[in-house]
Amino acid sequence: MTAADEVTYFDQVPGSMPGPASGLAPDPALGAAPCTAPGELPAVFASPFAGGAPHPIARRAADALIAWLRARPALEASLHAPGGGKMFGVLVVVAPDGRVGYLRGFSGMLDGAWLVPGFVPPLYDLTARAAFWTAGQARLAALDAALHALHAAPDHIALRAEHAALTARHAAELAELAERHRDRRAARHAARDAIRAAAPDAAALHALDQASRGDAAERRALESAHAAVGSEIAGRLAALDAELARLEAERAALSREQMLLVHATYEITSARGERRSLRVLFAPGEPPGGAGDCAAPKLLGHAYRLGLRPVALAELWWGAPPSTGGRHAGRFYPACRGKCGPILPFMLDGLPHAAPPVFGAGAIAAGEPRVVLEDDWLIVVDKPCGLLSVPGRSGLLADSVLTRLRARHPAASVVHRLDLDTSGLLILAKDPRTHAALQRAFAHREIDKRYIAWLDGVVAGDAGVVELAIRVDLDDRPRQIIDPVHGKAARTEWRVVARAAARTRVALVPRTGRTHQLRVHAAHPLGIGAPIEGDRLYGRGDAGDAGDAGDAAAPAGHRLALHAEALAFSHPHTGRRIELVRPAPF
């Protein structure tokens, strides 16, 4: 395999990049690729985690990739079918002879295949995986079939139903007996009171005690009878459950064995030529599913194999959005942290590249945050965009609202949080008792909050309610995704307050307090359907759209247009109703 077999070279004209003018002709479906002048190449490789607009030459390669995809109707239909979208990537490279071209890649598999003509191959050793993959998958499939057959067997289903019916009947009989015993107990209590009120009668009281013991004996007898009747069914069911557990344990062990073998097929190479295994890069933890299969590592790995120097990368989503939300066709996205976080820094070692961004490290004026209300027990501040509510977990980012307020109030604590990029009203308590009282009020939904936001798009309708469960994206923290099965319930009420061209100003009232709730509910197609302007995680950010350079950019300053403008709550000590409003700065 040679570089000419893999790289699409930009057309060359006199005065462009030095080196041969000839090269691999671009695929006809791409159209004419633009020529490249020496000054057009970036001085250093941008951080894959930075997000934002890619370098112009990488964007042109991305446009060409989209044209290539659009020229293939069957593949386009598959990608735009529900759940069919995919992350793609382009890597601009310089060959040893000076020619400039680009590689194309995709995350995971494309149209059910790891190897697709025109795209880089996977990082793993194809021959090594072939040696065990087919047999291992066949064994897993056989175990899956055995488990399914056992669950679906008519005898199994009938036994479960018989056990459930017997359990329900026994529960009903015990409930009926308990009701009779309650009536008898009440009658005995009344009889005892009457006997004691008249004249002590030891024999009569003894008889009542015996009756009480008789009830207890009757319950024990019924429970014993139930145990005798149910023991045979319970024994058969236990044997069946033991077989299911055995098969599930065997499947889990085989699955782990397969993953260990899979991980061993990946050898990650750095720009210096050093090699590491996937498991070493993720140690002491385990590599997550799909680690090494994202577009960026595949592109870099193949460039190194071909002796090409990477100069610019762009990753974009193409096709239908995922059901979890957060991806839109034609938009550029940074590399994920969960799968690529340990891999890409190693791969870029030896290649001049920019450091990944550290959000929250920007300079914030010394007078911030401004105090809106303060008394002996609490403080309400107007947090600026770009200042953390509390210090970062890693210890690298110490500046925060809490850090600054503790300089004056050492016992202060943040009662609730606002995202780094969100501005607005934030409550802090001066003592533990006040903190606990305010947190109880939040838990009981006794504190009302209202946000204002500009959305990037035209919103259909004037008001509504979004109820979509949310959980963290385990592969790309801190991103949150919609998950109706494993997510936590989340509810947002919204109404339009202004419309301006392709923007919509809305008021948002969260009835739950999930991480990034408003941002996710705004952006998701099943939510409001328009991301908040300036949202670097769920919206356009400042990246724009591939293939549509005329689209509007993010608002001036590239800030998140989300502000907590109103708070209303009862003071935990005075009981006074407090209502605060701080207009949005946008």
XYZ file of C-alpha atoms in Angstrom:
586
model
C 0.000 0.000 0.000
C 1.409 3.397 -0.979
C 0.456 6.929 -0.113
C -0.868 7.427 -3.628
C -3.403 4.668 -3.021
C -4.826 6.347 0.073
C -4.513 10.124 -0.215
C -6.681 12.548 -2.154
C -4.287 15.309 -3.209
C -5.320 18.895 -3.706
C -4.946 20.074 -7.314
C -1.596 21.729 -7.972
C -0.977 24.867 -10.029
C 2.253 26.765 -10.663
C 3.304 28.699 -7.602
C 1.477 26.477 -5.143
C 3.069 23.964 -2.804
C 6.509 22.812 -3.930
C 6.819 19.294 -5.272
C 5.461 17.329 -8.221
C 2.355 18.767 -9.832
C 1.037 15.309 -10.553
C -0.597 13.034 -8.026
C -3.643 10.959 -7.405
C -6.578 12.626 -9.142
C -9.448 13.439 -6.801
C -12.494 11.201 -6.966
C -14.808 12.599 -9.708
C -17.598 12.825 -7.159
C -15.593 15.366 -5.187
C -15.380 17.941 -7.917
C -12.302 20.086 -8.287
C -10.420 20.423 -5.029
C -8.888 23.875 -4.382
C -5.177 24.428 -4.779
C -3.009 25.135 -1.766
C -0.464 27.886 -1.248
C 2.361 27.554 1.305
C 0.864 30.190 3.599
C -2.430 28.330 3.816
C -1.088 25.563 6.041
C -1.297 25.995 9.828
C 1.931 26.550 11.742
C 0.991 23.957 14.386
C -1.564 21.183 14.588
C -4.670 22.428 16.423
C -5.789 20.531 19.513
C -8.420 17.942 18.547
C -10.218 18.783 21.819
C -10.523 22.501 21.094
C -13.651 22.492 18.991
C -14.484 25.666 17.125
C -14.037 26.259 13.418
C -11.434 23.985 11.807
C -8.579 25.391 9.756
C -9.828 26.557 6.320
C -7.927 23.843 4.478
C -9.454 21.146 6.723
C -12.862 22.688 6.146
C -12.365 22.485 2.388
C -11.474 18.815 2.763
C -14.624 18.325 4.849
C -16.722 20.012 2.146
C -15.211 17.630 -0.396
C -16.016 14.659 1.854
C -19.653 15.752 2.120
C -19.824 16.131 -1.667
C -18.451 12.586 -1.963
C -21.128 11.255 0.402
C -23.929 13.185 -1.305
C -22.914 11.670 -4.647
C -23.742 8.159 -3.332
C -27.538 7.943 -2.927
C -27.646 4.515 -1.266
C -25.088 5.471 1.392
C -26.778 8.865 1.891
C -30.139 7.185 2.433
C -28.594 4.854 5.008
C -26.882 7.717 6.858
C -30.017 9.861 6.948
C -32.302 7.057 8.097
C -33.268 7.251 11.803
C -30.224 6.329 13.872
C -27.961 6.160 10.816
C -25.820 9.263 11.368
C -22.081 8.944 11.765
C -18.998 10.928 12.828
C -16.600 11.454 9.934
C -13.168 13.022 9.838
C -10.654 14.467 7.411
C -6.937 14.834 8.066
C -4.903 17.190 5.899
C -1.413 15.790 5.389
C 1.838 16.690 3.688
C 3.676 13.970 1.778
C 7.496 13.668 1.848
C 7.614 15.197 -1.662
C 5.720 18.292 -0.462
C 2.321 17.520 -1.929
C -0.682 18.349 0.232
C -3.651 16.037 0.446
C -6.113 14.615 2.900
C -7.300 11.319 4.330
C -10.923 10.439 5.042
C -12.128 8.417 8.011
C -15.248 7.467 9.946
C -15.963 6.416 13.497
C -16.596 2.716 14.095
C -18.130 1.004 11.077
C -19.720 2.510 7.978
C -22.709 0.778 6.450
C -21.814 -2.368 8.422
C -18.185 -2.498 7.264
C -14.828 -1.676 8.833
C -13.101 -1.410 5.443
C -14.641 1.005 2.926
C -12.812 2.095 -0.258
C -11.704 5.700 -0.046
C -11.447 5.682 3.766
C -8.599 4.797 6.110
C -8.684 1.305 7.656
C -9.191 0.678 11.380
C -6.311 0.976 13.827
C -6.404 -2.638 14.900
C -4.431 -5.461 13.263
C -6.902 -6.977 10.797
C -5.084 -10.322 10.588
C -4.763 -10.690 14.365
C -8.453 -9.973 14.937
C -9.531 -12.329 12.161
C -7.745 -15.168 13.976
C -10.217 -15.138 16.888
C -13.089 -12.801 16.076
C -15.332 -15.024 13.963
C -15.059 -18.035 16.274
C -15.526 -15.892 19.361
C -18.594 -14.147 17.955
C -20.056 -17.519 17.001
C -19.633 -18.754 20.598
C -21.240 -15.574 21.948
C -24.095 -15.950 19.478
C -24.601 -19.564 20.593
C -24.766 -18.469 24.239
C -27.196 -15.681 23.335
C -29.352 -18.218 21.504
C -29.275 -20.599 24.466
C -30.270 -17.822 26.868
C -33.067 -16.678 24.572
C -34.316 -20.238 24.118
C -34.357 -20.801 27.871
C -36.220 -17.554 28.520
C -38.696 -18.225 25.711
C -39.276 -21.951 26.410
C -43.008 -22.692 26.957
C -42.207 -24.770 30.081
C -40.175 -21.876 31.499
C -42.918 -19.339 30.804
C -45.579 -21.659 32.252
C -43.479 -22.289 35.375
C -42.973 -18.549 35.925
C -46.691 -17.947 35.478
C -47.609 -20.797 37.839
C -45.187 -19.485 40.464
C -46.524 -15.928 40.117
C -50.139 -17.126 40.394
C -49.342 -19.259 43.432
C -47.499 -16.378 45.091
C -50.446 -14.054 44.452
C -52.946 -16.601 45.816
C -50.897 -17.184 48.949
C -50.560 -13.428 49.475
C -54.333 -13.030 49.160
C -54.976 -15.865 51.641
C -52.546 -14.359 54.150
C -54.147 -10.926 53.724
C -57.604 -12.406 54.306
C -56.373 -14.242 57.426
C -54.697 -11.067 58.703
C -58.005 -9.204 58.309
C -59.851 -11.869 60.323
C -57.142 -11.748 62.977
C -57.435 -7.944 63.198
C -61.181 -8.271 63.814
C -60.612 -10.956 66.458
C -57.874 -8.884 68.102
C -60.177 -5.892 68.345
C -62.896 -8.058 69.888
C -60.443 -9.491 72.440
C -59.246 -5.996 73.395
C -62.850 -4.957 74.000
C -63.519 -8.120 76.027
C -60.414 -7.556 78.190
C -61.462 -3.983 78.883
C -64.954 -5.135 79.894
C -63.617 -7.890 82.190
C -61.166 -5.534 83.909
C -63.871 -2.905 84.315
C -66.266 -5.364 85.967
C -64.251 -7.724 88.150
C -60.941 -9.540 87.550
C -61.593 -12.946 86.018
C -58.330 -14.818 85.539
C -59.943 -17.700 83.671
C -61.628 -15.399 81.177
C -58.426 -13.433 80.584
C -56.482 -16.685 80.124
C -59.014 -17.817 77.525
C -58.485 -14.584 75.591
C -54.693 -15.091 75.689
C -55.155 -18.609 74.380
C -57.288 -17.290 71.550
C -54.487 -14.885 70.668
C -51.999 -17.762 70.613
C -54.447 -19.681 68.451
C -54.359 -16.922 65.831
C -50.560 -17.052 65.749
C -50.664 -20.827 65.380
C -53.226 -20.522 62.574
C -50.923 -18.142 60.664
C -47.944 -20.475 61.128
C -50.018 -23.389 59.871
C -51.082 -21.460 56.757
C -47.513 -20.384 56.020
C -46.346 -23.990 56.473
C -49.027 -25.205 54.075
C -47.974 -22.573 51.544
C -44.334 -23.628 51.852
C -45.267 -27.267 51.289
C -47.320 -26.462 48.197
C -44.738 -24.045 46.738
C -41.565 -25.961 47.511
C -41.718 -28.153 44.421
C -42.306 -25.201 42.078
C -39.680 -23.120 43.883
C -37.153 -25.942 43.496
C -37.756 -26.223 39.753
C -37.565 -22.470 39.395
C -34.298 -22.315 41.376
C -32.766 -24.956 39.092
C -33.859 -22.951 36.053
C -32.461 -19.703 37.500
C -29.190 -21.468 38.291
C -28.884 -22.567 34.653
C -29.630 -19.039 33.467
C -27.019 -17.636 35.851
C -24.473 -20.193 34.620
C -25.047 -19.250 30.979
C -24.937 -15.516 31.764
C -21.702 -15.917 33.710
C -20.195 -17.946 30.862
C -21.252 -15.275 28.389
C -19.801 -12.479 30.537
C -16.487 -14.323 30.893
C -16.309 -15.004 27.155
C -17.192 -11.398 26.362
C -14.391 -10.154 28.612
C -11.980 -12.653 27.064
C -12.944 -11.356 23.611
C -12.435 -7.736 24.691
C -8.976 -8.528 26.047
C -8.083 -10.108 22.712
C -9.576 -7.153 20.841
C -7.586 -4.639 22.899
C -4.404 -6.585 22.166
C -4.897 -6.021 18.410
C -4.524 -2.243 18.792
C -1.010 -0.806 18.691
C -1.062 2.969 18.953
C 1.824 4.898 17.385
C 2.980 8.416 18.284
C 4.464 10.999 15.931
C 7.855 10.022 17.415
C 7.344 6.428 16.336
C 6.809 5.104 19.866
C 4.210 2.363 20.296
C 1.761 1.643 23.122
C -1.032 -0.848 23.587
C -4.573 0.347 24.115
C -4.730 -1.074 27.629
C -1.507 0.644 28.664
C -2.859 4.014 27.528
C -6.018 3.588 29.627
C -4.333 2.036 32.671
C -5.198 1.674 35.475
C -8.737 1.734 34.093
C -10.293 -0.296 31.293
C -10.576 1.013 27.727
C -14.234 1.897 27.048
C -16.111 0.197 24.244
C -15.093 1.621 20.871
C -11.790 3.079 22.129
C -9.430 3.474 19.189
C -12.261 3.359 16.642
C -13.026 7.090 16.448
C -12.145 8.917 13.242
C -9.235 10.992 14.623
C -7.074 8.093 15.934
C -7.694 6.100 12.757
C -6.664 9.045 10.590
C -3.512 9.822 12.555
C -2.505 6.175 12.747
C -2.822 5.719 9.009
C -0.951 8.947 8.264
C 1.975 7.682 10.335
C 1.870 4.313 8.573
C 2.162 6.083 5.210
C 4.900 8.493 6.334
C 2.647 11.560 6.004
C 2.829 14.636 8.245
C -0.556 15.645 9.723
C -1.265 19.381 9.587
C -5.012 19.875 10.184
C -7.964 17.806 11.377
C -11.719 18.241 11.239
C -14.394 15.910 12.610
C -18.033 16.355 11.711
C -21.367 14.605 12.016
C -23.217 13.567 8.878
C -26.642 11.997 8.645
C -29.607 11.720 10.987
C -29.063 12.973 14.544
C -28.699 10.288 17.227
C -31.724 9.641 19.423
C -29.673 10.825 22.401
C -29.284 14.275 20.810
C -26.284 16.579 20.657
C -25.214 15.946 17.045
C -26.365 17.764 13.895
C -25.534 17.012 10.261
C -22.657 19.053 8.890
C -21.478 20.477 12.210
C -17.936 20.159 13.481
C -17.221 18.661 16.912
C -14.125 18.245 19.085
C -12.747 14.796 19.855
C -14.489 12.960 22.680
C -12.745 12.811 26.053
C -13.851 9.343 27.118
C -12.515 7.321 24.181
C -9.892 9.673 22.746
C -8.692 11.502 25.864
C -5.782 9.108 26.637
C -5.100 8.200 22.967
C -4.724 11.457 21.039
C -2.197 13.199 23.338
C 0.093 10.176 22.959
C -0.396 10.043 19.185
C 0.435 13.745 18.837
C 3.611 13.485 20.925
C 6.444 14.586 18.646
C 4.192 16.650 16.373
C 4.059 20.423 17.054
C 0.516 20.936 18.297
C -1.559 23.310 20.396
C -2.444 22.414 23.968
C -6.038 21.409 24.664
C -8.231 24.245 25.926
C -8.819 24.695 29.643
C -12.299 26.141 29.997
C -12.679 28.293 33.078
C -9.110 29.577 33.064
C -9.987 32.962 31.555
C -9.409 36.174 33.479
C -12.481 37.398 35.371
C -12.623 40.932 36.791
C -11.662 41.221 40.449
C -15.025 42.786 41.357
C -16.963 39.705 40.235
C -19.317 38.218 41.184
C -21.470 41.181 42.114
C -23.556 40.774 45.267
C -27.297 41.196 44.709
C -28.488 40.399 48.248
C -26.659 39.673 51.505
C -27.760 39.228 55.128
C -26.543 37.319 58.181
C -27.374 33.909 56.680
C -27.052 33.975 52.870
C -25.648 35.739 49.827
C -27.112 35.958 46.316
C -24.656 36.945 43.570
C -24.854 37.591 39.840
C -22.295 35.116 38.448
C -20.567 36.177 35.228
C -20.136 33.849 32.268
C -16.743 32.100 32.441
C -16.449 31.844 36.222
C -16.878 28.443 37.864
C -19.405 28.090 40.682
C -16.957 25.919 42.676
C -13.278 24.987 42.083
C -12.582 22.320 39.456
C -12.147 18.743 40.655
C -8.684 18.351 39.134
C -7.290 21.191 41.255
C -6.045 23.039 38.152
C -8.877 25.588 38.302
C -9.136 27.168 41.734
C -10.817 30.444 40.799
C -14.572 30.304 41.349
C -17.500 32.057 42.980
C -16.955 29.956 46.101
C -13.212 30.708 46.263
C -13.805 34.440 45.961
C -16.644 34.563 48.503
C -14.736 32.473 51.047
C -12.091 35.183 51.173
C -14.709 37.182 53.123
C -16.853 34.359 54.501
C -14.723 31.256 55.239
C -17.765 29.060 56.006
C -19.673 29.972 52.834
C -20.999 27.161 50.632
C -22.723 27.093 47.240
C -26.335 25.914 47.550
C -26.820 25.164 43.830
C -24.611 25.572 40.778
C -24.607 27.303 37.431
C -22.551 25.957 34.514
C -19.254 27.677 33.770
C -20.759 29.334 30.668
C -24.073 30.292 32.316
C -24.452 33.658 34.027
C -26.985 34.826 36.572
C -28.317 34.529 40.101
C -26.616 32.064 42.425
C -27.298 31.428 46.140
C -24.605 30.790 48.763
C -25.161 29.996 52.442
C -23.002 31.422 55.227
C -23.466 28.497 57.617
C -24.285 24.758 57.446
C -27.791 25.179 58.907
C -28.805 27.680 56.229
C -27.201 25.529 53.537
C -29.204 22.473 54.627
C -32.465 24.460 54.784
C -32.008 25.895 51.292
C -31.061 22.523 49.842
C -34.246 21.036 51.339
C -36.189 23.833 49.693
C -34.571 23.001 46.333
C -35.294 19.293 46.821
C -38.957 20.063 47.585
C -39.086 22.427 44.567
C -39.901 25.395 46.762
C -37.378 27.670 45.025
C -38.467 29.089 41.673
C -35.894 29.871 38.990
C -36.342 31.452 35.584
C -33.723 31.681 32.844
C -33.595 33.716 29.678
C -31.874 32.513 26.514
C -31.414 33.236 22.842
C -31.919 30.098 20.770
C -30.132 29.533 17.481
C -33.105 28.898 15.239
C -36.790 29.507 14.628
C -38.920 27.810 17.297
C -42.306 26.393 16.331
C -45.004 27.352 18.803
C -45.082 29.921 21.555
C -44.825 27.778 24.705
C -44.496 24.193 25.837
C -43.101 21.629 28.250
C -40.124 19.326 27.609
C -39.936 16.073 29.538
C -36.893 14.099 28.406
C -34.782 11.970 30.778
C -31.079 12.874 30.904
C -27.851 11.095 31.833
C -24.147 11.750 31.371
C -22.489 10.587 28.152
C -20.014 8.082 29.603
C -17.784 8.385 26.518
C -17.711 12.179 26.409
C -18.054 13.787 29.849
C -19.379 16.329 30.746
C -21.767 16.060 27.786
C -25.280 14.901 28.742
C -27.569 12.835 26.520
C -31.224 11.870 26.349
C -31.850 8.338 27.604
C -35.457 7.337 28.398
C -34.308 4.041 29.951
C -31.352 4.955 32.178
C -31.719 8.726 32.386
C -33.127 10.767 35.272
C -36.484 12.467 34.777
C -36.154 16.115 33.717
C -38.845 18.729 33.055
C -38.505 22.193 31.509
C -41.264 24.728 30.847
C -40.637 27.327 28.147
C -42.266 30.258 26.386
C -41.188 32.557 23.573
C -40.637 36.190 24.556
C -39.195 37.563 21.279
C -38.336 36.553 17.731
C -35.615 38.062 15.548
C -34.751 36.655 12.119
C -33.331 33.167 12.720
C -33.153 33.612 16.498
C -35.719 33.055 19.238
C -35.619 34.525 22.737
C -37.207 32.262 25.335
C -37.882 32.129 29.051
C -37.013 28.741 30.580
C -38.277 27.384 33.892
C -36.585 24.163 35.058
C -38.780 22.033 37.307
C -35.898 19.621 37.933
C -32.192 20.339 38.333
C -30.291 17.988 36.020
C -26.832 18.847 34.722
C -27.064 20.843 31.452
C -30.847 20.300 31.495
C -31.824 23.539 29.753
C -29.094 23.222 27.133
C -30.002 19.619 26.287
C -33.769 20.230 26.285
C -33.340 23.262 24.047
C -31.116 21.527 21.480
C -32.789 18.119 21.198
C -35.172 17.603 18.222
C -37.787 16.182 20.612
C -37.324 19.182 22.915
C -37.534 22.802 21.792
C -35.468 21.903 18.733
C -33.047 24.860 18.699
C -29.757 25.006 20.646
C -28.821 27.932 22.840
C -26.588 30.390 21.013
C -22.907 29.980 21.787
C -23.323 26.481 23.231
C -19.991 24.742 22.591
C -21.376 21.326 23.630
C -24.850 21.096 22.130
C -25.089 23.888 19.579
C -23.277 25.501 16.734
C -20.656 27.091 18.970
C -18.300 29.010 16.671
C -17.706 26.102 14.298
C -20.378 26.805 11.729
C -21.628 24.143 9.349
C -19.521 22.168 6.900
C -20.709 22.678 3.377
C -22.643 25.854 4.269
C -20.194 28.648 4.990
C -22.886 31.302 4.679
C -24.659 30.343 7.902
C -24.754 32.831 10.752
C -22.037 32.487 13.368
C -22.447 32.503 17.128
C -23.301 35.754 18.916
C -20.685 38.398 19.517
C -18.108 37.308 22.067
C -19.052 33.670 21.560
C -20.636 33.523 25.023
C -23.405 31.125 25.951
C -26.627 33.133 25.727
C -28.139 31.628 28.885
C -28.765 33.675 32.013
C -30.466 32.852 35.325
C -32.483 36.046 35.558
C -34.970 35.407 38.370
C -35.052 33.697 41.782
C -37.935 33.459 44.248
C -37.879 31.685 47.619
C -38.879 31.964 51.246
C -36.034 32.990 53.555
C -35.140 29.917 55.662
C -34.874 31.980 58.883
C -37.193 34.984 58.568
C -39.824 33.381 56.352
C -39.858 36.538 54.211
C -40.603 35.957 50.521
C -37.611 37.018 48.422
C -37.996 37.732 44.712
C -34.914 38.794 42.750
C -34.505 39.694 39.084
C -31.231 40.392 37.297
C -31.717 41.196 33.569
C -29.604 39.259 31.079
C -26.518 41.032 29.712
C -27.448 40.021 26.148
